[in-house]
Amino acid sequence: MVVTDAAGLAEALSDLRPTVVFDGLGGEFTGAAVEVLQPYGRLVLYGASAGPEGLVPLRTLYRKSITIRSYAGLLASDEDLTAAIRQALPAAAAGRMTVPIDAAIPLAQVNDAFERIRRRTVRGKLVLDAQS
């Protein structure tokens, strides 16, 4: 995982040669992701929390032959979602699927949690603890 703003993405990945980028942010990050991908790379879009629109460098996209895929869970049928859940739950119970937790923060400190998210210093998920 890389923590940076969109402008710093190329520098943050300068030692890597990514062939796949999972973009859950959208906005300016999508265009930056296209720039850092290797030729024939794949961009997987699954969110737009940094903005619903962005500029994509089309020349770079077609010259590198980048493939773009996206998450369409909202279009999935109830049967497909049920089948996926039936596969995912046993994997999670067996410990084969984990969610990285950065910190558990008392609910009274929710503003601190938002500030960490705004500064992009979170590595994983923040959990608000309503019992603290």
Coordinates of C-alpha atoms in Angstrom, one line a residue, residues 26-128:
G26 CA -10.7 8.1 -8.3
G27 CA -10.4 11.8 -8.8
E28 CA -6.8 12.8 -9.6
F29 CA -5.5 9.4 -8.5
T30 CA -6.9 7.6 -11.6
G31 CA -4.9 9.7 -14.1
A32 CA -1.8 9.4 -11.9
A33 CA -2.2 5.6 -11.8
V34 CA -2.4 5.4 -15.6
E35 CA 0.9 7.3 -15.8
V36 CA 2.7 4.9 -13.4
L37 CA 1.4 1.7 -14.9
Q38 CA 3.7 -0.4 -17.0
P39 CA 2.8 -1.2 -20.6
Y40 CA -0.1 -3.7 -20.9
G41 CA -0.9 -2.9 -17.2
R42 CA -4.3 -3.1 -15.6
L43 CA -6.2 -0.5 -13.7
V44 CA -9.0 -1.7 -11.4
L45 CA -11.4 0.9 -10.3
Y46 CA -13.6 0.2 -7.3
G47 CA -14.4 3.6 -5.7
A48 CA -14.4 7.3 -6.1
S49 CA -13.8 8.7 -2.6
A50 CA -11.3 11.3 -3.8
G51 CA -13.8 12.5 -6.4
P52 CA -16.3 11.1 -8.9
E53 CA -14.5 12.6 -11.9
G54 CA -10.9 12.8 -13.0
L55 CA -8.7 13.4 -16.0
V56 CA -7.2 10.3 -17.6
P57 CA -4.3 10.8 -20.0
L58 CA -5.8 9.2 -23.0
R59 CA -2.6 9.2 -25.0
T60 CA -0.8 7.3 -22.3
L61 CA -3.7 5.0 -21.9
Y62 CA -3.7 3.8 -25.5
R63 CA 0.1 3.9 -26.0
K64 CA 0.6 1.7 -23.0
S65 CA -2.4 -0.5 -23.9
I66 CA -3.8 -0.2 -20.4
T67 CA -6.8 -2.3 -19.5
I68 CA -9.4 -0.7 -17.2
R69 CA -11.7 -2.9 -15.2
S70 CA -14.3 -1.7 -12.6
Y71 CA -16.3 -3.1 -9.7
A72 CA -19.9 -3.7 -10.6
G73 CA -21.3 -5.2 -7.4
L74 CA -24.3 -3.0 -7.5
L75 CA -25.3 -4.7 -10.7
A76 CA -24.8 -8.2 -9.4
S77 CA -27.9 -10.4 -9.0
D78 CA -29.0 -11.6 -5.5
E79 CA -27.9 -15.1 -6.5
D80 CA -24.4 -14.0 -7.5
L81 CA -24.0 -12.0 -4.3
T82 CA -25.2 -14.9 -2.2
A83 CA -22.7 -17.3 -3.9
A84 CA -19.9 -14.8 -3.3
I85 CA -20.8 -14.4 0.4
R86 CA -21.0 -18.2 0.8
Q87 CA -17.4 -18.4 -0.5
A88 CA -16.1 -15.4 1.4
L89 CA -17.4 -16.1 4.9
P90 CA -15.6 -19.5 5.3
A91 CA -12.4 -17.9 4.0
A92 CA -12.7 -15.1 6.5
A93 CA -13.5 -17.5 9.3
A94 CA -10.4 -19.6 8.4
G95 CA -8.2 -16.5 8.5
R96 CA -7.5 -16.5 4.8
M97 CA -9.0 -13.0 4.5
T98 CA -8.0 -10.2 6.8
V99 CA -8.6 -6.5 7.0
P100 CA -5.6 -4.4 8.2
I101 CA -6.6 -2.3 11.2
D102 CA -4.5 0.8 11.8
A103 CA -6.1 1.8 15.1
A104 CA -9.1 1.6 17.3
I105 CA -10.1 5.1 18.3
P106 CA -12.5 6.0 21.1
L107 CA -15.7 7.5 19.6
A108 CA -15.1 10.7 21.6
Q109 CA -12.0 11.2 19.4
V110 CA -13.8 10.9 16.1
N111 CA -12.4 14.3 15.0
D112 CA -8.9 13.0 15.4
A113 CA -9.8 10.0 13.2
F114 CA -11.1 12.3 10.5
E115 CA -8.0 14.4 10.7
R116 CA -5.8 11.3 10.2
I117 CA -7.8 10.4 7.2
R118 CA -7.6 13.9 5.8
R119 CA -3.8 13.9 6.2
R120 CA -3.6 10.5 4.6
T121 CA -1.6 9.0 7.5
V122 CA -3.9 5.9 7.9
R123 CA -2.5 2.6 6.9
G124 CA -5.5 0.2 7.0
K125 CA -8.8 0.9 8.6
L126 CA -9.7 3.0 11.5
V127 CA -12.2 1.5 13.9
L128 CA -14.3 3.8 16.1

